[in-house]
Coordinates of N, CA and C in Angstrom, one line a residue:
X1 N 20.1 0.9 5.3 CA 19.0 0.4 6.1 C 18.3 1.5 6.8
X2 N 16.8 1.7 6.6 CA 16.5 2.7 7.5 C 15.6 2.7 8.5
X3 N 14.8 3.5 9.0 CA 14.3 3.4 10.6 C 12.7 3.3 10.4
X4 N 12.2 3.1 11.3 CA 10.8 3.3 11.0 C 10.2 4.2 12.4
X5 N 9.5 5.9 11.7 CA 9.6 7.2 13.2 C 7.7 7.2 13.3
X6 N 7.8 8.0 14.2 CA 5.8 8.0 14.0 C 5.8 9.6 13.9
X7 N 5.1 10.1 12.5 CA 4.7 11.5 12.4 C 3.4 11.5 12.8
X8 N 3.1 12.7 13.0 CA 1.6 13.3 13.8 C 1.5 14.1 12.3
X9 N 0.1 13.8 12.2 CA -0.6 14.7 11.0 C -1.1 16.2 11.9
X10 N -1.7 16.9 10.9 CA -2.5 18.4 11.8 C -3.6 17.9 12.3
X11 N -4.1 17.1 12.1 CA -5.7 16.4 12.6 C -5.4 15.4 13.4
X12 N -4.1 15.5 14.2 CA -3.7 14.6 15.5 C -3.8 12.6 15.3
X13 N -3.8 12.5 13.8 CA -3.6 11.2 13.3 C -2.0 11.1 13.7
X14 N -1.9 9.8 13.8 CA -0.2 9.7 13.7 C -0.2 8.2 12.7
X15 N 0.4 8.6 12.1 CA 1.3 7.7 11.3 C 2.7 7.2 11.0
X16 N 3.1 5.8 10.6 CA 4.2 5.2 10.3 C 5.0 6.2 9.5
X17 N 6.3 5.9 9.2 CA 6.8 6.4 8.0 C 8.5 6.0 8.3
X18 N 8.6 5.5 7.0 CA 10.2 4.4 6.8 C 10.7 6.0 6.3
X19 N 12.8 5.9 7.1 CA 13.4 6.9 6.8 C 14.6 6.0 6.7
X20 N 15.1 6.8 5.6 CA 16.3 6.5 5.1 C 17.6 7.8 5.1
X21 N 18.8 7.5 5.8 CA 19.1 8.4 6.1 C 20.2 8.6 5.2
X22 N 21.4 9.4 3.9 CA 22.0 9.3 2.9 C 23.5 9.2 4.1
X23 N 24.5 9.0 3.2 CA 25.9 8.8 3.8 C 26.3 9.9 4.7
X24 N 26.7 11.3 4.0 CA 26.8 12.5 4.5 C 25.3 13.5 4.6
X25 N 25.9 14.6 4.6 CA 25.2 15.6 5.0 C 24.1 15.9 3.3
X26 N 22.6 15.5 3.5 CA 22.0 15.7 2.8 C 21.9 16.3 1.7
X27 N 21.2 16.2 0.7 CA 21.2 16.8 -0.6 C 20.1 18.0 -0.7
X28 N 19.0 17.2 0.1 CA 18.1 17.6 0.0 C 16.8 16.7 0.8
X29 N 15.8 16.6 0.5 CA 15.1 15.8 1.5 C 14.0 15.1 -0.2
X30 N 13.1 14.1 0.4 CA 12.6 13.1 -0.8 C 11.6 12.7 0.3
X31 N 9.7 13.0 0.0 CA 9.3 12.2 0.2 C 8.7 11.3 -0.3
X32 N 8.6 9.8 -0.4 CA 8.2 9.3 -1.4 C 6.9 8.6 -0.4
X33 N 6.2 8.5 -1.9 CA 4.8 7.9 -1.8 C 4.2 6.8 -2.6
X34 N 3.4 6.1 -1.5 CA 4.0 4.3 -1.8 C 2.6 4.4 -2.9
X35 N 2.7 2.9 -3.5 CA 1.3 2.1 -4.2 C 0.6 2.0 -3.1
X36 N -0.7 0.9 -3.8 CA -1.5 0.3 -3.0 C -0.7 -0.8 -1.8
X37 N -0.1 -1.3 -2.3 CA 0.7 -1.6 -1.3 C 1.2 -1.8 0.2
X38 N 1.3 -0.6 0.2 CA 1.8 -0.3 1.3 C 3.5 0.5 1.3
X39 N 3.9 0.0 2.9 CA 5.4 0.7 2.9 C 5.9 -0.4 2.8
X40 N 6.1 -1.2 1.3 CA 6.4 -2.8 1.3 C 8.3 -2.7 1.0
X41 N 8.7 -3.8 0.7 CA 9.6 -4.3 0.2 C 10.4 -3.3 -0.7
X42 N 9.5 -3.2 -1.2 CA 9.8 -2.4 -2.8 C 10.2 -0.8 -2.1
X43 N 9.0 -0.4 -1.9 CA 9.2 1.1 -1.7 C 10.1 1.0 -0.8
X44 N 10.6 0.6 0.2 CA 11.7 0.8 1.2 C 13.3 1.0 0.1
X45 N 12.9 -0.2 -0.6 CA 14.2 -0.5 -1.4 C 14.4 1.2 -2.3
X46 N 13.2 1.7 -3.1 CA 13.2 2.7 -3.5 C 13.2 3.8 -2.7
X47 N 13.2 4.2 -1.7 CA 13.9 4.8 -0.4 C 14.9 4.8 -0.3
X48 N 15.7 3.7 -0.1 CA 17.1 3.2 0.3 C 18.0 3.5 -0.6
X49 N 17.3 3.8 -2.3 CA 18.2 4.0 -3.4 C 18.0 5.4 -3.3
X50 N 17.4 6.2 -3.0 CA 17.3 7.7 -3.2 C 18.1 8.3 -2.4
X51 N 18.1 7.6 -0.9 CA 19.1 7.8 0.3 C 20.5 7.4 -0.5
X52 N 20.9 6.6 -1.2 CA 22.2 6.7 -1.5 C 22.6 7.6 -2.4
X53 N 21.7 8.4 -2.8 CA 22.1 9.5 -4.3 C 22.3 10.8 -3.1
X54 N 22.1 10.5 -1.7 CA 22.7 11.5 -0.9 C 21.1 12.2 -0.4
X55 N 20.1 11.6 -0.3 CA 18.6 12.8 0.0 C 18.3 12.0 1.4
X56 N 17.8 13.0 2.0 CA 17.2 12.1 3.4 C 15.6 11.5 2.9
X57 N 15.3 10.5 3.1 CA 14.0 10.1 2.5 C 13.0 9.9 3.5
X58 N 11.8 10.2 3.4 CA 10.7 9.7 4.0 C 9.2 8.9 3.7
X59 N 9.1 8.0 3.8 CA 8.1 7.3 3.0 C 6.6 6.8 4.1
X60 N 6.1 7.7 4.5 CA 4.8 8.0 5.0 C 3.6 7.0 5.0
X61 N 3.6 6.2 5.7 CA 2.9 4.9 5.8 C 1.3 5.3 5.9
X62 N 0.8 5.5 4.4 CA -0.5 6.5 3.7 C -1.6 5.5 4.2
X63 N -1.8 4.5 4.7 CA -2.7 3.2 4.8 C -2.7 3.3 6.1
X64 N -2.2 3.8 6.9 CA -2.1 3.8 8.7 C -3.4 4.0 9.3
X65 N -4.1 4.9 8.7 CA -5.7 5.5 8.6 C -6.4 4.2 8.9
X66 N -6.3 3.3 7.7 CA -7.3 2.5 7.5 C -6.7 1.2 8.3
X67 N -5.6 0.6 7.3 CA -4.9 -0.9 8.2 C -3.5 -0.3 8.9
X68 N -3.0 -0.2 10.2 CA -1.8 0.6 10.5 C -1.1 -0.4 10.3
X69 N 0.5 -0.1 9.5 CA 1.5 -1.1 9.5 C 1.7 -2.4 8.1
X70 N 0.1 -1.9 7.0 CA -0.2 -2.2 6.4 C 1.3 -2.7 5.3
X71 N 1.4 -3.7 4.7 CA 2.4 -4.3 3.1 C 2.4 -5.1 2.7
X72 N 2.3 -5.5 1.6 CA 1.4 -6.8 0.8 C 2.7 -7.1 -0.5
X73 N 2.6 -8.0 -1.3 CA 3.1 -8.4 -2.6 C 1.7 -7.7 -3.5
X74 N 2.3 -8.4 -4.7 CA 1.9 -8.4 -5.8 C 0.3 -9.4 -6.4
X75 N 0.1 -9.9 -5.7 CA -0.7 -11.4 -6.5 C -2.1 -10.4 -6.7
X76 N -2.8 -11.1 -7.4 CA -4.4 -10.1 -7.7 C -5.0 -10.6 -6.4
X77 N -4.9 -11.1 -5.4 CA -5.6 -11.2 -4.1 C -5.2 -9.7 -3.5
X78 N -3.9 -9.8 -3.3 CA -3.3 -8.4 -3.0 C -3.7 -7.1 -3.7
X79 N -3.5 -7.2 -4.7 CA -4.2 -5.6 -5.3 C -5.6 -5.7 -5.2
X80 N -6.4 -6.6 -5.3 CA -7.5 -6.6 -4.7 C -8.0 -5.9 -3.5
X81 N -6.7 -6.4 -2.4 CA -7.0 -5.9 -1.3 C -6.7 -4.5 -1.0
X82 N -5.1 -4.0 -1.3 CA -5.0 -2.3 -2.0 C -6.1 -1.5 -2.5
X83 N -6.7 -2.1 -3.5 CA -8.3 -1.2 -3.6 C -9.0 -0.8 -3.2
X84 N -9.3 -2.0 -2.5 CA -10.5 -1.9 -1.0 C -10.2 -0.9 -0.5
X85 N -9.0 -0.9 0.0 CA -8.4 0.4 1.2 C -8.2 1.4 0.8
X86 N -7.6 1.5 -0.6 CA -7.6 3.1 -1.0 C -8.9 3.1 -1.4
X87 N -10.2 2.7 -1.9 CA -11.5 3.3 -2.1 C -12.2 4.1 -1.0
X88 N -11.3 3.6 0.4 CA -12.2 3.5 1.4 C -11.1 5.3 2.3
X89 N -10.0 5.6 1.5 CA -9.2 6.6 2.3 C -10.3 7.9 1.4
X90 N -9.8 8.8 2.6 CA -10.1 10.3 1.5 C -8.8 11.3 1.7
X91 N -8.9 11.5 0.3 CA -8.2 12.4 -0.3 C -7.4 13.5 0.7
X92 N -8.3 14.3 1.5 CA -8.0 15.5 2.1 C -7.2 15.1 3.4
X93 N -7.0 13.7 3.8 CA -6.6 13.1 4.9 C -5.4 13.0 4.5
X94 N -5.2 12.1 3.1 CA -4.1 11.6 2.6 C -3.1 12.9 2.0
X95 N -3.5 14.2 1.7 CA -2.7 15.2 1.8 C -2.4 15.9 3.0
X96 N -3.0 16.0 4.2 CA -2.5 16.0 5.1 C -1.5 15.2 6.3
X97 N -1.9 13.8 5.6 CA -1.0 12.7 6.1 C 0.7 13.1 5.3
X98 N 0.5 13.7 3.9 CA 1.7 13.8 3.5 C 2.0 15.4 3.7
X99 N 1.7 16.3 4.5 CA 2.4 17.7 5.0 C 3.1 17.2 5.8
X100 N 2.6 16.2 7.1 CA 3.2 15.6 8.0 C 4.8 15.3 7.4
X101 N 4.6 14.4 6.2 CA 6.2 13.9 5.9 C 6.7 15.0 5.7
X102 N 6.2 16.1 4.5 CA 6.6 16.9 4.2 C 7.3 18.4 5.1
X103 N 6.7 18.0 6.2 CA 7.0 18.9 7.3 C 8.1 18.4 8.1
X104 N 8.6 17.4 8.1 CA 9.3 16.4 8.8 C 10.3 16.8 7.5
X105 N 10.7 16.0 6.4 CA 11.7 16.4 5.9 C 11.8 17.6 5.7
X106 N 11.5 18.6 5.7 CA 12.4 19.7 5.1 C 13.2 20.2 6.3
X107 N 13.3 19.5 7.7 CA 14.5 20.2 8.5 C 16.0 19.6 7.5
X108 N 16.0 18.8 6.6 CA 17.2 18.4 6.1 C 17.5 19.2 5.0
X109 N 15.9 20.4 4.7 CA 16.6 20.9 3.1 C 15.4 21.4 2.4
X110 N 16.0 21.6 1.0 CA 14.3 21.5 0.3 C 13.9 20.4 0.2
X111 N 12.8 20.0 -0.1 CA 11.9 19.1 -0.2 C 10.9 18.5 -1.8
X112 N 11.3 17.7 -2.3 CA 10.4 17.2 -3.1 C 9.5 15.9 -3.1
X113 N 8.7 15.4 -4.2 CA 8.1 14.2 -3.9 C 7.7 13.3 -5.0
X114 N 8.3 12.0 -4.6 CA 7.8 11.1 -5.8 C 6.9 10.1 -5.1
X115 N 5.9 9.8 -6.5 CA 4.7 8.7 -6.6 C 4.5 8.1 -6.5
X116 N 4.1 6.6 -6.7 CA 4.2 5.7 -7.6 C 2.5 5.3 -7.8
X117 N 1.7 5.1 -9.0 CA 1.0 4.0 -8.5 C -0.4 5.5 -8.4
X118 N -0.9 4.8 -7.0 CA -1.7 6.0 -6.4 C -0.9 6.9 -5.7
X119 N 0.5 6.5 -5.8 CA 1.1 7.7 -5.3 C 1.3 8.8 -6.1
X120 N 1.5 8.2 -7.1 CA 1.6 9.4 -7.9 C 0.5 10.1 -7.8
X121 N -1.0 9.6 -7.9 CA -2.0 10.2 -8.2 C -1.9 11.4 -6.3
X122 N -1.2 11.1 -5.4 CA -1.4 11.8 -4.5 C 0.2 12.7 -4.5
X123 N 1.2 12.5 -5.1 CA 2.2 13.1 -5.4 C 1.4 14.6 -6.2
X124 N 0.6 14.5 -7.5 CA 0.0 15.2 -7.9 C -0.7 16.3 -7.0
X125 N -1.7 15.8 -6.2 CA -2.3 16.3 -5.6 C -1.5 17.3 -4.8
X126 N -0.3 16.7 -3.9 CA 0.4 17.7 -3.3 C 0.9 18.9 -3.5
X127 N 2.0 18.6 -5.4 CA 1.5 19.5 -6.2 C 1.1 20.3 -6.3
X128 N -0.3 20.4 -6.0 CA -1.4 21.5 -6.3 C -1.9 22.3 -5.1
X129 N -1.6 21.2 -3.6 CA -2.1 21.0 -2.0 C -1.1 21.9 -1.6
X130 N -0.4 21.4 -1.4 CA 1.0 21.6 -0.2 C 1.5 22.9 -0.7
X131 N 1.8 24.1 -0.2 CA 3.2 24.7 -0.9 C 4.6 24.7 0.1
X132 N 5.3 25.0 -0.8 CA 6.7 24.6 -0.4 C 7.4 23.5 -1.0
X133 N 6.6 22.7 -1.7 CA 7.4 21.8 -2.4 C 8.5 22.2 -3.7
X134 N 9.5 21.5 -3.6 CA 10.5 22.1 -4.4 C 10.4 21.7 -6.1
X135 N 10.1 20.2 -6.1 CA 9.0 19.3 -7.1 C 8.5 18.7 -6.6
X136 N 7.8 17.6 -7.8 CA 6.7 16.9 -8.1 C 6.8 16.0 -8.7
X137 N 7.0 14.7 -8.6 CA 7.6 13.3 -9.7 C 6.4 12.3 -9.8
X138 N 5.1 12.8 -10.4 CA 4.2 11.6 -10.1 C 4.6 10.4 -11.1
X139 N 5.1 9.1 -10.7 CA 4.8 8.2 -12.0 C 3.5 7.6 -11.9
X140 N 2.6 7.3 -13.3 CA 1.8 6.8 -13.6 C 0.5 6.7 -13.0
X141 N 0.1 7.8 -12.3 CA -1.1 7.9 -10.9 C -2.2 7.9 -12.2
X142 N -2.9 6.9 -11.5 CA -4.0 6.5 -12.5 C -5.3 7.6 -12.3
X143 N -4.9 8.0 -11.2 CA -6.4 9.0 -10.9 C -6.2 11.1 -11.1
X144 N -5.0 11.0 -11.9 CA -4.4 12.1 -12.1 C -5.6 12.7 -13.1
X145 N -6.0 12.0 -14.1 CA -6.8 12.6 -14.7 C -8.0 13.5 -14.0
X146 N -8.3 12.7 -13.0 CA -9.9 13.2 -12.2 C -9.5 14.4 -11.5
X147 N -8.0 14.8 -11.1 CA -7.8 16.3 -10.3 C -7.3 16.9 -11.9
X148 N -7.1 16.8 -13.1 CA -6.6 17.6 -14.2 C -6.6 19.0 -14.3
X149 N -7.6 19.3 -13.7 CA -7.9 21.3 -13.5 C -7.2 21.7 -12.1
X150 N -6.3 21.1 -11.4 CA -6.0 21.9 -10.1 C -4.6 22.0 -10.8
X151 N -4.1 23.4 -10.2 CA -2.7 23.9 -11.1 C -2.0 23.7 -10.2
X152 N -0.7 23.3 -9.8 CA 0.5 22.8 -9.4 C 1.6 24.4 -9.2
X153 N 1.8 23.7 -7.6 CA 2.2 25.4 -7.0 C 4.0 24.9 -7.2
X154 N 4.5 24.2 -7.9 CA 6.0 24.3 -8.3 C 6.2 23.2 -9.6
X155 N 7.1 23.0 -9.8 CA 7.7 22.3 -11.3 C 7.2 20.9 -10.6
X156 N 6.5 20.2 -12.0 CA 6.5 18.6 -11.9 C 6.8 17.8 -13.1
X157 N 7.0 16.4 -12.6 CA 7.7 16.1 -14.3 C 7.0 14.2 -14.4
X158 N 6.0 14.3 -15.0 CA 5.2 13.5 -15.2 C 6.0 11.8 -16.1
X159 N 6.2 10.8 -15.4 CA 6.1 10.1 -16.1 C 5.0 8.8 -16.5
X160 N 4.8 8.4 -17.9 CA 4.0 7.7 -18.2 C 3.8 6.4 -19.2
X161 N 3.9 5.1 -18.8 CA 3.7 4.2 -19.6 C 2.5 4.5 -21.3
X162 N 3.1 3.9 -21.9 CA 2.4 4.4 -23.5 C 1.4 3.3 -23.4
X163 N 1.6 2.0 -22.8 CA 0.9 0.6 -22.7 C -0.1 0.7 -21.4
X164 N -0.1 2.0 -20.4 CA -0.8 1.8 -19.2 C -2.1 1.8 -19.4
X165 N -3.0 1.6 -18.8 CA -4.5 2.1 -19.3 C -5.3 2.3 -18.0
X166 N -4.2 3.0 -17.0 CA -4.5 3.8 -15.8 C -3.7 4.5 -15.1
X167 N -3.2 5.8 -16.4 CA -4.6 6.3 -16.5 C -4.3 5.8 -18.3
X168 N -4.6 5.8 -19.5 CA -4.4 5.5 -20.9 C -3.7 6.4 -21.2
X169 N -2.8 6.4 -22.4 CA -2.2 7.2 -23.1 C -2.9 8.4 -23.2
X170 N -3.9 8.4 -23.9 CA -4.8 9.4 -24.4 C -5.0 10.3 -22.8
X171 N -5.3 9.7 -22.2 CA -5.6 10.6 -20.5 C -4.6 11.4 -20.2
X172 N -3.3 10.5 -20.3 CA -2.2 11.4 -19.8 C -1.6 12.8 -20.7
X173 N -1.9 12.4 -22.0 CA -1.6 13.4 -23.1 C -2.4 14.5 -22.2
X174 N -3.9 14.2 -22.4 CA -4.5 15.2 -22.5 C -4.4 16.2 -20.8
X175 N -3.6 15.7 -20.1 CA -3.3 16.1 -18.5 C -2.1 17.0 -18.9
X176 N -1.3 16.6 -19.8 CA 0.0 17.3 -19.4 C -0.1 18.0 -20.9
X177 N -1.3 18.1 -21.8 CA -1.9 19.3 -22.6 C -2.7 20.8 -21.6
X178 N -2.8 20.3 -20.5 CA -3.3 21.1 -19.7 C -2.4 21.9 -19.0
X179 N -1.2 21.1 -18.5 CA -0.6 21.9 -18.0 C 1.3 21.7 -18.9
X180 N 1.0 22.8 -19.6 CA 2.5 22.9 -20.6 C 3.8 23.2 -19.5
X181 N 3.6 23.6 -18.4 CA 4.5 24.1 -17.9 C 5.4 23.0 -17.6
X182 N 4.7 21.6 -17.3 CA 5.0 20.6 -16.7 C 5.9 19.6 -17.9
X183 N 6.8 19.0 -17.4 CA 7.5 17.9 -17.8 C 7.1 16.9 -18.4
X184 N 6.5 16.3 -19.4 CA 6.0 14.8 -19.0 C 6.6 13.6 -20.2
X185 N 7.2 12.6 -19.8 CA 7.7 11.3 -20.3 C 6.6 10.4 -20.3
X186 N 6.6 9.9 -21.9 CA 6.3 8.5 -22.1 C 6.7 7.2 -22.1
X187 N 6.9 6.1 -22.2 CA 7.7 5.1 -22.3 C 7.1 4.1 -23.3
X188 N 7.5 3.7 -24.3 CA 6.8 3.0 -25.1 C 7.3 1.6 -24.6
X189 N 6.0 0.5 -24.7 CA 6.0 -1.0 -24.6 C 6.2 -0.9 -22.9
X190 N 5.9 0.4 -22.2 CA 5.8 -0.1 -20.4 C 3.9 0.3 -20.6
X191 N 4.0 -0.6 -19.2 CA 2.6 -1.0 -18.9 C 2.7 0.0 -17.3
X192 N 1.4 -0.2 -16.7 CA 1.3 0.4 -15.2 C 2.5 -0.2 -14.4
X193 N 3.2 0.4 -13.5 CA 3.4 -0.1 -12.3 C 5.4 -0.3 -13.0
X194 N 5.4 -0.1 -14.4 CA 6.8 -0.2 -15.0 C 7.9 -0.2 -13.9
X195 N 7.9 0.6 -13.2 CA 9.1 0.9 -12.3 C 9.5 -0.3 -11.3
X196 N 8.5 -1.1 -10.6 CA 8.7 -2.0 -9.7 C 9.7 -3.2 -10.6
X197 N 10.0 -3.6 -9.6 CA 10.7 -4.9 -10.3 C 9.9 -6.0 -9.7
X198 N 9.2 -6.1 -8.9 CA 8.7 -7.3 -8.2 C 7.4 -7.5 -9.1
X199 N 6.9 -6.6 -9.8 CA 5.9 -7.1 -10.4 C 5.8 -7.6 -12.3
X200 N 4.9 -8.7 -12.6 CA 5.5 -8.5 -13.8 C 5.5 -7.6 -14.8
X201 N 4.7 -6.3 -14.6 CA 4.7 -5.1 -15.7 C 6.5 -4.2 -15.6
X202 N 7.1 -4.6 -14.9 CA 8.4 -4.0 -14.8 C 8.9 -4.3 -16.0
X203 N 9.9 -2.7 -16.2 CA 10.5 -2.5 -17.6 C 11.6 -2.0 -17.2
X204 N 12.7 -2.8 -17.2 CA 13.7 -2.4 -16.8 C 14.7 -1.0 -17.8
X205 N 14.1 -1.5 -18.9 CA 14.7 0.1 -19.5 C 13.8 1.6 -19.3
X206 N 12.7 1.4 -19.2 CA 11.9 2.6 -18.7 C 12.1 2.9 -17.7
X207 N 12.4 2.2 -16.6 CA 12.2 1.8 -15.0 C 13.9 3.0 -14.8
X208 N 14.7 2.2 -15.6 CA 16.1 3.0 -15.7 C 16.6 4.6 -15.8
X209 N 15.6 5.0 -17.3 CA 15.4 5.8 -18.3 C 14.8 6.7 -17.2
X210 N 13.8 6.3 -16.8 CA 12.7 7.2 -15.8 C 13.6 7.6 -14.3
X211 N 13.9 6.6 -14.0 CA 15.2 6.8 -12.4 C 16.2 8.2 -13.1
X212 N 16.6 7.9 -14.2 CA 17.5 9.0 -14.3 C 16.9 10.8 -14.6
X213 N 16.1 10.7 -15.4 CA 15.4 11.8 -15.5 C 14.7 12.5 -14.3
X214 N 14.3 11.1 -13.4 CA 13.7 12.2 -11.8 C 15.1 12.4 -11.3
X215 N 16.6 11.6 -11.0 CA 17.7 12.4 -10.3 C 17.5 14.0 -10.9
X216 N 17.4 14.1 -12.1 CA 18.2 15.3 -13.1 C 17.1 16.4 -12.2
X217 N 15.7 16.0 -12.1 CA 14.5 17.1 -11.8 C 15.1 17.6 -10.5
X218 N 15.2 16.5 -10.0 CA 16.0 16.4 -8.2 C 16.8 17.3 -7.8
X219 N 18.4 17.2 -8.6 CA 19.2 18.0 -8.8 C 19.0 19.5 -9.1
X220 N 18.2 19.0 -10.0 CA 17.8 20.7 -10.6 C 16.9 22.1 -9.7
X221 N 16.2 21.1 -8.5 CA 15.2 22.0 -7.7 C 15.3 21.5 -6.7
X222 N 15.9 20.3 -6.2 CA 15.9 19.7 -4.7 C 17.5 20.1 -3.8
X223 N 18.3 19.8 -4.5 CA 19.7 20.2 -4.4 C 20.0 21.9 -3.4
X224 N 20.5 21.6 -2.4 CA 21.3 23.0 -1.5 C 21.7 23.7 -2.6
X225 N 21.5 25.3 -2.7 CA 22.3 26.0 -3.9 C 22.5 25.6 -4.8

């Protein structure tokens, strides 16, 4: 179970952010980055499970800007309303909203960052924003296409539904044709959003498949020595 601290951005914003703390002495540090959503249910849980593979986690309450304290379900009333609010965030805020995390966890270690959603699409961004990241785990960021030319200042490892259509197969190919350096997974018969379980595009073998290949990235570049 974990805490909920308030980070200060550089632009003297302060925001929410759920922390999850691992058994022992860290692995490394994880910040994760929610859907439209918010810092709901789900992403805590996906926090909570990263904290037990041993990483201190931080999950940056990205919507504080606009609604503070913001978390919703699933229903199309709700992603409806996610839209609204991410149409209405900018970009340059929301990567400085995530140094904050990012600045915050790395007293536990190195530091990497997973997506989901628009998180990915801002996981990405960091990527290319932040340096010092150790990785980069965007799943499925629909808006990854529209940053495709900014180059990524460490290793990332792209995963992507074959059935999504945001961003579409064809988009994602042609993103992770751009940059070869990078990792990227498909999943055949997953749709957007595959990884949640609360929603119905959840694919519990992709969802699985995908969990294990980010530990391996984790391990490989987030990991003490």
């Amino acid at each position: 179970m974990g805490q909920t601290i308030t980070l200060k951005a550089a632009d003297g914003h302060s925001l929410g952010a759920y922390v999850a703390q691992p058994a022992g002495k860290p692995r490394g540090a994880i910040v994760v980055i929610q859907e439209i959503f918010g810092v709901n249910s789900h992403i805590r849980a996906v926090t909570d499970a990263f904290a037990a593979d041993g990483y201190l986690e931080i999950a940056p309450a990205m919507f504080d800007r606009a609604k503070p304290g913001y978390e919703t379900g699933y229903t199309p009333p709700d992603i409806e309303a996610g839209r609204t609010i991410m149409q209405g965030l900018d970009w340059d805020q929301a990567i400085t909203d995530v140094a904050a995390a990012v600045a915050e966890a790395s007293k536990s270690g190195k530091v990497g960052i997973v997506g989901y959603c628009w998180g990915g699409t801002v996981a990405w961004l960091a990527a290319t924003r932040i340096d010092g990241l150790a990785c980069a785990v965007p799943y499925y960021g629909g808006g990854i296409p529209n940053f495709a030319d900014e180059q990524p200042r460490c290793p990332v490892m792209f995963h992507f539904g074959e059935a999504d259509q945001s961003p579409t197969l064809e988009q994602a190919k042609a993103v992770a044709a751009k940059h070869p350096s990078a990792i990227a997974h498909y999943y055949p018969n997953a749709g957007h959003g595959f990884n949640c379980d609360q929603r119905p595009s959840y694919n519990a073998e992709a969802s699985k498949t995908a969990r294990e290949r980010t530990l391996e990235c984790l391990r490989q570049h987030v990991d003490a020595g």
